[in-house]
PDB file of C-alpha atoms and ligand atoms in Angstrom:
ATOM      1  CA  MET E  56      -5.692 -27.150  24.696  1.00 60.00           C
ATOM      2  CA  SER E  57      -6.820 -23.511  24.322  1.00 76.00           C
ATOM      3  CA  GLU E  58      -9.416 -22.573  21.748  1.00 76.00           C
ATOM      4  CA  SER E  59      -6.896 -20.740  19.562  1.00 79.00           C
ATOM      5  CA  ASP E  60      -4.478 -23.706  19.621  1.00 79.00           C
ATOM      6  CA  ASP E  61      -7.353 -25.919  18.619  1.00 86.00           C
ATOM      7  CA  LEU E  62      -8.235 -23.627  15.702  1.00 85.00           C
ATOM      8  CA  ALA E  63      -4.584 -23.449  14.611  1.00 88.00           C
ATOM      9  CA  GLN E  64      -4.409 -27.237  14.663  1.00 91.00           C
ATOM     10  CA  ARG E  65      -7.610 -27.612  12.648  1.00 91.00           C
ATOM     11  CA  LYS E  66      -6.278 -25.163  10.066  1.00 89.00           C
ATOM     12  CA  MET E  67      -3.022 -27.114   9.818  1.00 92.00           C
ATOM     13  CA  GLN E  68      -4.951 -30.321   9.240  1.00 94.00           C
ATOM     14  CA  PHE E  69      -7.021 -28.473   6.635  1.00 95.00           C
ATOM     15  CA  LEU E  70      -3.879 -27.585   4.654  1.00 95.00           C
ATOM     16  CA  PHE E  71      -2.496 -31.086   5.086  1.00 95.00           C
ATOM     17  CA  ALA E  72      -5.740 -32.562   3.682  1.00 96.00           C
ATOM     18  CA  LEU E  73      -5.521 -30.226   0.674  1.00 98.00           C
ATOM     19  CA  ARG E  74      -1.977 -31.348  -0.102  1.00 97.00           C
ATOM     20  CA  SER E  75      -2.799 -35.016   0.297  1.00 97.00           C
ATOM     21  CA  LYS E  76      -5.657 -34.634  -2.234  1.00 97.00           C
ATOM     22  CA  GLY E  77      -3.363 -33.148  -4.861  1.00 97.00           C
ATOM     23  CA  VAL E  78      -3.442 -29.401  -4.202  1.00 98.00           C
ATOM     24  CA  THR E  79       0.282 -28.805  -4.541  1.00 97.00           C
ATOM     25  CA  ASP E  80       0.533 -25.329  -6.099  1.00 98.00           C
ATOM     26  CA  ALA E  81       2.205 -23.141  -3.461  1.00 98.00           C
ATOM     27  CA  ARG E  82       0.285 -20.010  -4.504  1.00 98.00           C
ATOM     28  CA  VAL E  83      -3.049 -21.800  -4.238  1.00 98.00           C
ATOM     29  CA  LEU E  84      -2.146 -23.244  -0.830  1.00 98.00           C
ATOM     30  CA  ALA E  85      -1.064 -19.801   0.403  1.00 97.00           C
ATOM     31  CA  ALA E  86      -4.343 -18.264  -0.817  1.00 98.00           C
ATOM     32  CA  MET E  87      -6.344 -20.971   0.952  1.00 97.00           C
ATOM     33  CA  GLU E  88      -4.320 -20.483   4.121  1.00 96.00           C
ATOM     34  CA  ARG E  89      -5.085 -16.780   4.010  1.00 96.00           C
ATOM     35  CA  ILE E  90      -8.851 -16.963   3.321  1.00 97.00           C
ATOM     36  CA  ASP E  91     -10.688 -18.246   6.388  1.00 95.00           C
ATOM     37  CA  ARG E  92     -13.394 -20.690   5.209  1.00 96.00           C
ATOM     38  CA  GLY E  93     -15.044 -20.208   8.599  1.00 94.00           C
ATOM     39  CA  ALA E  94     -16.108 -16.691   7.529  1.00 95.00           C
ATOM     40  CA  PHE E  95     -18.264 -18.175   4.733  1.00 96.00           C
ATOM     41  CA  VAL E  96     -20.248 -20.788   6.686  1.00 95.00           C
ATOM     42  CA  ARG E  97     -23.042 -19.937   9.121  1.00 89.00           C
ATOM     43  CA  GLY E  98     -24.665 -21.397  12.218  1.00 87.00           C
ATOM     44  CA  ILE E  99     -24.179 -24.992  13.264  1.00 86.00           C
ATOM     45  CA  PHE E 100     -21.951 -25.793  10.303  1.00 89.00           C
ATOM     46  CA  ALA E 101     -19.390 -23.087  11.054  1.00 87.00           C
ATOM     47  CA  GLU E 102     -17.386 -25.351  13.336  1.00 87.00           C
ATOM     48  CA  ARG E 103     -16.989 -27.856  10.502  1.00 92.00           C
ATOM     49  CA  ALA E 104     -15.481 -25.247   8.173  1.00 94.00           C
ATOM     50  CA  TYR E 105     -12.004 -26.826   8.292  1.00 94.00           C
ATOM     51  CA  GLU E 106     -13.155 -30.308   7.371  1.00 94.00           C
ATOM     52  CA  ASP E 107     -12.719 -31.365   3.764  1.00 95.00           C
ATOM     53  CA  MET E 108     -16.462 -31.549   3.149  1.00 95.00           C
ATOM     54  CA  PRO E 109     -19.107 -29.624   1.237  1.00 95.00           C
ATOM     55  CA  LEU E 110     -21.529 -27.883   3.641  1.00 95.00           C
ATOM     56  CA  PRO E 111     -25.038 -26.458   3.268  1.00 93.00           C
ATOM     57  CA  ILE E 112     -25.452 -22.683   2.813  1.00 94.00           C
ATOM     58  CA  ALA E 113     -28.560 -20.507   2.297  1.00 94.00           C
ATOM     59  CA  CYS E 114     -31.004 -20.986  -0.611  1.00 95.00           C
ATOM     60  CA  GLY E 115     -30.520 -24.774  -0.621  1.00 93.00           C
ATOM     61  CA  GLN E 116     -27.027 -24.480  -2.109  1.00 94.00           C
ATOM     62  CA  THR E 117     -23.646 -25.783  -0.935  1.00 94.00           C
ATOM     63  CA  ILE E 118     -20.164 -24.451  -0.318  1.00 95.00           C
ATOM     64  CA  SER E 119     -17.864 -26.800  -2.219  1.00 95.00           C
ATOM     65  CA  GLN E 120     -15.427 -29.224  -0.633  1.00 95.00           C
ATOM     66  CA  PRO E 121     -12.137 -27.356   0.005  1.00 97.00           C
ATOM     67  CA  SER E 122     -10.006 -29.874  -1.892  1.00 97.00           C
ATOM     68  CA  VAL E 123     -12.270 -29.396  -4.938  1.00 97.00           C
ATOM     69  CA  VAL E 124     -11.927 -25.600  -4.585  1.00 98.00           C
ATOM     70  CA  GLY E 125      -8.147 -26.094  -4.453  1.00 98.00           C
ATOM     71  CA  LEU E 126      -8.020 -28.414  -7.477  1.00 98.00           C
ATOM     72  CA  MET E 127     -10.276 -26.146  -9.556  1.00 98.00           C
ATOM     73  CA  THR E 128      -8.256 -23.072  -8.601  1.00 98.00           C
ATOM     74  CA  GLN E 129      -5.056 -24.907  -9.493  1.00 98.00           C
ATOM     75  CA  ALA E 130      -6.481 -25.993 -12.875  1.00 98.00           C
ATOM     76  CA  LEU E 131      -7.557 -22.411 -13.630  1.00 98.00           C
ATOM     77  CA  ALA E 132      -3.986 -21.113 -13.164  1.00 98.00           C
ATOM     78  CA  ALA E 133      -5.025 -17.466 -12.694  1.00 98.00           C
ATOM     79  CA  GLY E 134      -2.216 -14.940 -12.401  1.00 98.00           C
ATOM     80  CA  PRO E 135      -1.910 -11.438 -10.937  1.00 98.00           C
ATOM     81  CA  ARG E 136      -2.830  -9.690 -14.218  1.00 98.00           C
ATOM     82  CA  ASP E 137      -5.940 -11.788 -14.876  1.00 98.00           C
ATOM     83  CA  THR E 138      -9.588 -10.798 -14.788  1.00 98.00           C
ATOM     84  CA  VAL E 139     -11.658 -13.771 -13.671  1.00 99.00           C
ATOM     85  CA  LEU E 140     -15.372 -14.485 -13.952  1.00 99.00           C
ATOM     86  CA  GLU E 141     -16.880 -16.962 -11.499  1.00 98.00           C
ATOM     87  CA  ILE E 142     -20.378 -18.332 -12.146  1.00 98.00           C
ATOM     88  CA  GLY E 143     -22.050 -19.488  -8.906  1.00 98.00           C
ATOM     89  CA  THR E 144     -20.978 -17.251  -6.010  1.00 98.00           C
ATOM     90  CA  GLY E 145     -22.711 -19.388  -3.380  1.00 98.00           C
ATOM     91  CA  SER E 146     -20.994 -18.547  -0.089  1.00 98.00           C
ATOM     92  CA  GLY E 147     -18.312 -16.456  -1.814  1.00 98.00           C
ATOM     93  CA  TYR E 148     -15.456 -18.687  -0.611  1.00 98.00           C
ATOM     94  CA  GLN E 149     -14.165 -19.668  -4.051  1.00 98.00           C
ATOM     95  CA  ALA E 150     -14.290 -16.056  -5.252  1.00 98.00           C
ATOM     96  CA  ALA E 151     -12.330 -14.959  -2.172  1.00 98.00           C
ATOM     97  CA  VAL E 152      -9.607 -17.538  -2.856  1.00 98.00           C
ATOM     98  CA  LEU E 153      -9.426 -16.373  -6.497  1.00 98.00           C
ATOM     99  CA  SER E 154      -9.195 -12.730  -5.415  1.00 98.00           C
ATOM    100  CA  VAL E 155      -5.833 -13.416  -3.752  1.00 98.00           C
ATOM    101  CA  LEU E 156      -4.428 -14.767  -7.022  1.00 98.00           C
ATOM    102  CA  ALA E 157      -6.005 -12.547  -9.697  1.00 98.00           C
ATOM    103  CA  ARG E 158      -6.257  -8.837 -10.453  1.00 98.00           C
ATOM    104  CA  ARG E 159     -10.046  -8.695 -10.382  1.00 98.00           C
ATOM    105  CA  VAL E 160     -12.831 -11.213  -9.812  1.00 98.00           C
ATOM    106  CA  TYR E 161     -16.415 -10.837 -11.018  1.00 98.00           C
ATOM    107  CA  THR E 162     -18.703 -13.361  -9.358  1.00 98.00           C
ATOM    108  CA  VAL E 163     -22.386 -13.863 -10.156  1.00 98.00           C
ATOM    109  CA  ASP E 164     -25.219 -15.856  -8.612  1.00 98.00           C
ATOM    110  CA  ARG E 165     -28.863 -16.289  -9.649  1.00 98.00           C
ATOM    111  CA  HIS E 166     -29.895 -15.970  -5.980  1.00 98.00           C
ATOM    112  CA  ARG E 167     -29.891 -12.271  -5.047  1.00 98.00           C
ATOM    113  CA  ARG E 168     -29.599 -13.165  -1.374  1.00 98.00           C
ATOM    114  CA  LEU E 169     -26.368 -15.130  -1.922  1.00 98.00           C
ATOM    115  CA  ALA E 170     -24.859 -12.330  -4.025  1.00 98.00           C
ATOM    116  CA  ARG E 171     -25.731  -9.781  -1.322  1.00 98.00           C
ATOM    117  CA  GLU E 172     -24.483 -11.864   1.614  1.00 97.00           C
ATOM    118  CA  ALA E 173     -21.231 -12.742  -0.147  1.00 98.00           C
ATOM    119  CA  GLN E 174     -20.649  -9.047  -0.920  1.00 98.00           C
ATOM    120  CA  ALA E 175     -20.988  -8.268   2.804  1.00 98.00           C
ATOM    121  CA  VAL E 176     -18.360 -10.891   3.679  1.00 98.00           C
ATOM    122  CA  PHE E 177     -15.980  -9.543   0.992  1.00 98.00           C
ATOM    123  CA  GLU E 178     -16.323  -6.072   2.503  1.00 98.00           C
ATOM    124  CA  ALA E 179     -15.781  -7.343   6.044  1.00 97.00           C
ATOM    125  CA  LEU E 180     -12.586  -9.106   4.900  1.00 97.00           C
ATOM    126  CA  ASP E 181     -11.410  -6.074   2.873  1.00 98.00           C
ATOM    127  CA  LEU E 182     -11.358  -8.036  -0.381  1.00 98.00           C
ATOM    128  CA  ALA E 183     -11.754  -4.946  -2.543  1.00 98.00           C
ATOM    129  CA  ASN E 184     -11.040  -6.538  -5.957  1.00 98.00           C
ATOM    130  CA  ILE E 185     -14.216  -8.679  -6.044  1.00 98.00           C
ATOM    131  CA  VAL E 186     -17.416  -7.510  -7.706  1.00 98.00           C
ATOM    132  CA  SER E 187     -20.437  -9.581  -6.631  1.00 98.00           C
ATOM    133  CA  LEU E 188     -23.524  -9.378  -8.861  1.00 98.00           C
ATOM    134  CA  ALA E 189     -26.940 -11.000  -8.916  1.00 98.00           C
ATOM    135  CA  SER E 190     -27.286 -12.230 -12.480  1.00 98.00           C
ATOM    136  CA  ASP E 191     -27.876 -15.279 -14.663  1.00 98.00           C
ATOM    137  CA  GLY E 192     -24.401 -16.637 -15.271  1.00 98.00           C
ATOM    138  CA  SER E 193     -25.462 -18.919 -18.082  1.00 97.00           C
ATOM    139  CA  ARG E 194     -25.273 -15.752 -20.218  1.00 97.00           C
ATOM    140  CA  GLY E 195     -21.873 -14.826 -18.828  1.00 98.00           C
ATOM    141  CA  LEU E 196     -21.247 -11.163 -18.112  1.00 98.00           C
ATOM    142  CA  PRO E 197     -21.190  -9.484 -21.545  1.00 97.00           C
ATOM    143  CA  ASP E 198     -20.569  -5.970 -20.154  1.00 97.00           C
ATOM    144  CA  GLN E 199     -17.216  -6.972 -18.668  1.00 98.00           C
ATOM    145  CA  ALA E 200     -16.153  -9.578 -21.255  1.00 98.00           C
ATOM    146  CA  PRO E 201     -13.769 -10.908 -22.440  1.00 98.00           C
ATOM    147  CA  PHE E 202     -12.155 -12.708 -19.497  1.00 98.00           C
ATOM    148  CA  ASP E 203      -8.739 -14.282 -18.980  1.00 98.00           C
ATOM    149  CA  ARG E 204     -10.254 -17.000 -16.834  1.00 99.00           C
ATOM    150  CA  ILE E 205     -13.783 -18.314 -16.226  1.00 98.00           C
ATOM    151  CA  LEU E 206     -14.648 -20.718 -13.400  1.00 98.00           C
ATOM    152  CA  VAL E 207     -18.098 -22.289 -13.243  1.00 98.00           C
ATOM    153  CA  THR E 208     -19.109 -23.872  -9.940  1.00 97.00           C
ATOM    154  CA  ALA E 209     -22.443 -25.353 -11.030  1.00 96.00           C
ATOM    155  CA  ALA E 210     -22.834 -28.172 -13.547  1.00 95.00           C
ATOM    156  CA  ALA E 211     -24.151 -27.649 -17.085  1.00 94.00           C
ATOM    157  CA  GLU E 212     -24.819 -30.411 -19.610  1.00 94.00           C
ATOM    158  CA  ASP E 213     -22.406 -28.710 -21.998  1.00 95.00           C
ATOM    159  CA  PRO E 214     -20.168 -25.649 -21.736  1.00 96.00           C
ATOM    160  CA  PRO E 215     -22.566 -22.695 -22.258  1.00 97.00           C
ATOM    161  CA  GLY E 216     -21.921 -20.945 -25.612  1.00 97.00           C
ATOM    162  CA  PRO E 217     -21.946 -17.392 -24.181  1.00 98.00           C
ATOM    163  CA  LEU E 218     -19.187 -18.364 -21.724  1.00 98.00           C
ATOM    164  CA  LEU E 219     -17.012 -19.862 -24.456  1.00 98.00           C
ATOM    165  CA  SER E 220     -17.385 -16.689 -26.513  1.00 97.00           C
ATOM    166  CA  GLN E 221     -16.452 -14.473 -23.540  1.00 98.00           C
ATOM    167  CA  LEU E 222     -13.064 -16.170 -23.116  1.00 98.00           C
ATOM    168  CA  LYS E 223      -9.974 -14.348 -24.429  1.00 98.00           C
ATOM    169  CA  ILE E 224      -7.553 -16.092 -26.779  1.00 98.00           C
ATOM    170  CA  GLY E 225      -5.193 -17.946 -24.451  1.00 97.00           C
ATOM    171  CA  GLY E 226      -7.937 -17.890 -21.823  1.00 98.00           C
ATOM    172  CA  ILE E 227      -8.921 -20.881 -19.689  1.00 98.00           C
ATOM    173  CA  MET E 228     -12.324 -21.990 -18.436  1.00 98.00           C
ATOM    174  CA  VAL E 229     -12.774 -24.707 -15.808  1.00 98.00           C
ATOM    175  CA  LEU E 230     -16.237 -26.193 -15.307  1.00 98.00           C
ATOM    176  CA  PRO E 231     -18.143 -29.315 -14.313  1.00 97.00           C
ATOM    177  CA  VAL E 232     -20.205 -30.810 -17.140  1.00 97.00           C
ATOM    178  CA  GLY E 233     -22.721 -33.638 -17.181  1.00 93.00           C
ATOM    179  CA  GLN E 234     -26.246 -34.435 -16.109  1.00 81.00           C
ATOM    180  CA  SER E 235     -26.925 -33.131 -12.607  1.00 66.00           C
ATOM    181  CA  ASP E 236     -26.926 -35.779  -9.878  1.00 72.00           C
ATOM    182  CA  THR E 237     -25.199 -38.344 -12.049  1.00 77.00           C
ATOM    183  CA  VAL E 238     -21.512 -38.396 -12.773  1.00 84.00           C
ATOM    184  CA  GLN E 239     -20.096 -35.086 -13.848  1.00 95.00           C
ATOM    185  CA  SER E 240     -16.598 -34.376 -15.125  1.00 96.00           C
ATOM    186  CA  LEU E 241     -14.485 -31.385 -14.367  1.00 97.00           C
ATOM    187  CA  ILE E 242     -13.131 -30.117 -17.657  1.00 98.00           C
ATOM    188  CA  ARG E 243     -10.668 -27.447 -18.718  1.00 98.00           C
ATOM    189  CA  VAL E 244     -11.266 -25.545 -21.935  1.00 98.00           C
ATOM    190  CA  THR E 245      -8.482 -23.436 -23.437  1.00 98.00           C
ATOM    191  CA  ARG E 246      -9.212 -20.941 -26.203  1.00 98.00           C
ATOM    192  CA  THR E 247      -6.413 -21.023 -28.790  1.00 97.00           C
ATOM    193  CA  GLU E 248      -5.876 -18.892 -31.915  1.00 96.00           C
ATOM    194  CA  THR E 249      -7.697 -21.523 -33.936  1.00 96.00           C
ATOM    195  CA  GLY E 250     -10.369 -22.971 -31.650  1.00 96.00           C
ATOM    196  CA  LEU E 251     -10.952 -24.674 -28.326  1.00 97.00           C
ATOM    197  CA  ASP E 252      -8.971 -27.426 -26.573  1.00 98.00           C
ATOM    198  CA  TYR E 253     -10.807 -29.662 -24.103  1.00 98.00           C
ATOM    199  CA  GLU E 254      -9.225 -31.653 -21.303  1.00 97.00           C
ATOM    200  CA  GLU E 255     -11.055 -33.907 -18.853  1.00 97.00           C
ATOM    201  CA  LEU E 256      -9.656 -33.573 -15.316  1.00 97.00           C
ATOM    202  CA  ARG E 257     -11.624 -35.650 -12.786  1.00 95.00           C
ATOM    203  CA  PRO E 258     -15.100 -36.727 -11.712  1.00 94.00           C
ATOM    204  CA  VAL E 259     -16.960 -34.194  -9.519  1.00 94.00           C
ATOM    205  CA  ARG E 260     -20.438 -33.512  -8.203  1.00 91.00           C
ATOM    206  CA  PHE E 261     -21.986 -30.028  -8.271  1.00 93.00           C
ATOM    207  CA  VAL E 262     -25.464 -28.523  -8.013  1.00 91.00           C
ATOM    208  CA  PRO E 263     -26.944 -27.791 -11.456  1.00 93.00           C
ATOM    209  CA  LEU E 264     -26.486 -24.584 -13.430  1.00 96.00           C
ATOM    210  CA  ILE E 265     -30.056 -23.302 -13.781  1.00 95.00           C
ATOM    211  CA  GLU E 266     -31.015 -20.691 -16.364  1.00 95.00           C
ATOM    212  CA  GLY E 267     -32.775 -17.529 -15.215  1.00 95.00           C
ATOM    213  CA  MET E 268     -32.859 -15.718 -11.879  1.00 95.00           C
ATOM    214  CA  ALA E 269     -34.120 -17.376  -8.676  1.00 94.00           C
ATOM    215  CA  GLY E 270     -36.989 -15.824  -6.722  1.00 89.00           C
ATOM    216  CA  ASP E 271     -34.861 -14.877  -3.690  1.00 91.00           C
TER     217      ASP E 271
HETATM  218  N1  LIG S 483     -18.613 -21.320  -5.520  1.00 80.28           N
HETATM  219  C1  LIG S 483     -19.512 -21.474  -4.382  1.00 80.28           C
HETATM  220  C2  LIG S 483     -20.314 -22.751  -4.394  1.00 80.28           C
HETATM  221  C3  LIG S 483     -21.229 -22.807  -5.556  1.00 80.28           C
HETATM  222  S1  LIG S 483     -22.752 -23.658  -5.332  1.00 80.28           S
HETATM  223  C4  LIG S 483     -18.777 -21.300  -3.075  1.00 80.28           C
HETATM  224  O1  LIG S 483     -17.564 -21.076  -3.075  1.00 80.28           O
HETATM  225  O2  LIG S 483     -19.436 -21.345  -2.029  1.00 80.28           O
HETATM  226  C5  LIG S 483     -23.402 -23.292  -6.931  1.00 80.28           C
HETATM  227  C6  LIG S 483     -24.022 -21.914  -7.066  1.00 80.28           C
HETATM  228  O3  LIG S 483     -24.351 -21.741  -8.430  1.00 80.28           O
HETATM  229  C7  LIG S 483     -25.311 -21.742  -6.278  1.00 80.28           C
HETATM  230  O4  LIG S 483     -25.204 -20.698  -5.378  1.00 80.28           O
HETATM  231  C8  LIG S 483     -26.347 -21.463  -7.372  1.00 80.28           C
HETATM  232  O5  LIG S 483     -27.331 -20.503  -6.973  1.00 80.28           O
HETATM  233  C9  LIG S 483     -25.481 -20.912  -8.481  1.00 80.28           C
HETATM  234  N2  LIG S 483     -26.072 -20.982  -9.819  1.00 80.28           N
HETATM  235  C10 LIG S 483     -26.729 -21.996 -10.414  1.00 80.28           C
HETATM  236  N3  LIG S 483     -27.125 -21.634 -11.655  1.00 80.28           N
HETATM  237  C11 LIG S 483     -26.698 -20.348 -11.849  1.00 80.28           C
HETATM  238  C12 LIG S 483     -26.791 -19.409 -12.940  1.00 80.28           C
HETATM  239  N4  LIG S 483     -27.422 -19.678 -14.076  1.00 80.28           N
HETATM  240  N5  LIG S 483     -26.232 -18.199 -12.762  1.00 80.28           N
HETATM  241  C13 LIG S 483     -25.605 -17.854 -11.618  1.00 80.28           C
HETATM  242  N6  LIG S 483     -25.479 -18.703 -10.574  1.00 80.28           N
HETATM  243  C14 LIG S 483     -26.016 -19.936 -10.686  1.00 80.28           C
END
């Protein structure tokens, strides 16, 4: 089998694995077919990019498992007119998937190096509607608020207040909550005219949301 056949086959299995784990939204599947996860993983792990596994990235962080990216993206239900804030850029993969579905994506990370490297990948892939910033996402992004959608890809004990207040009415936030390293739950918060609705979606495991900037 040639190398390109092999890659095509691995990508097909990748999409099959997503479907079998509950990622059924056609728009989400198309976005994940279009964004090459291999562009967001470096070195020895790059060849495992199409496996449904989290993988290590720089700064001791991880790129999430693709099926979890798919399920979170599906739960967020972002549309072509939406402005999305992602907290926890990491490799930039999740932001890239969101950029196919939304009008504009702001993504922030407390590691300057991750924000910078992700920005370089976005430019190389011509994903011009993503703004990558080094900043403490536990405060949200007040200058650009409010947002139609907020996705948090690091776990907080509770939904951070600044993020809840930066959500538009009708807006949706998806985030893992719980003590780090124990069981966390993925939850969906919807801001209504009168308050906030909470829905628990599934158990997940994410690195912790840490307040303040990192040293690198
Ligand atoms: N969405 C990423 C994976 C996220 S890993 C991807 O697609 O690859 C979680 C990320 O959250 C890490 O990069 C970590 O640095 C970041 N993070 C943790 N606390 C943060 C905070 N307060 N503000 C911004 N980013 C934070």
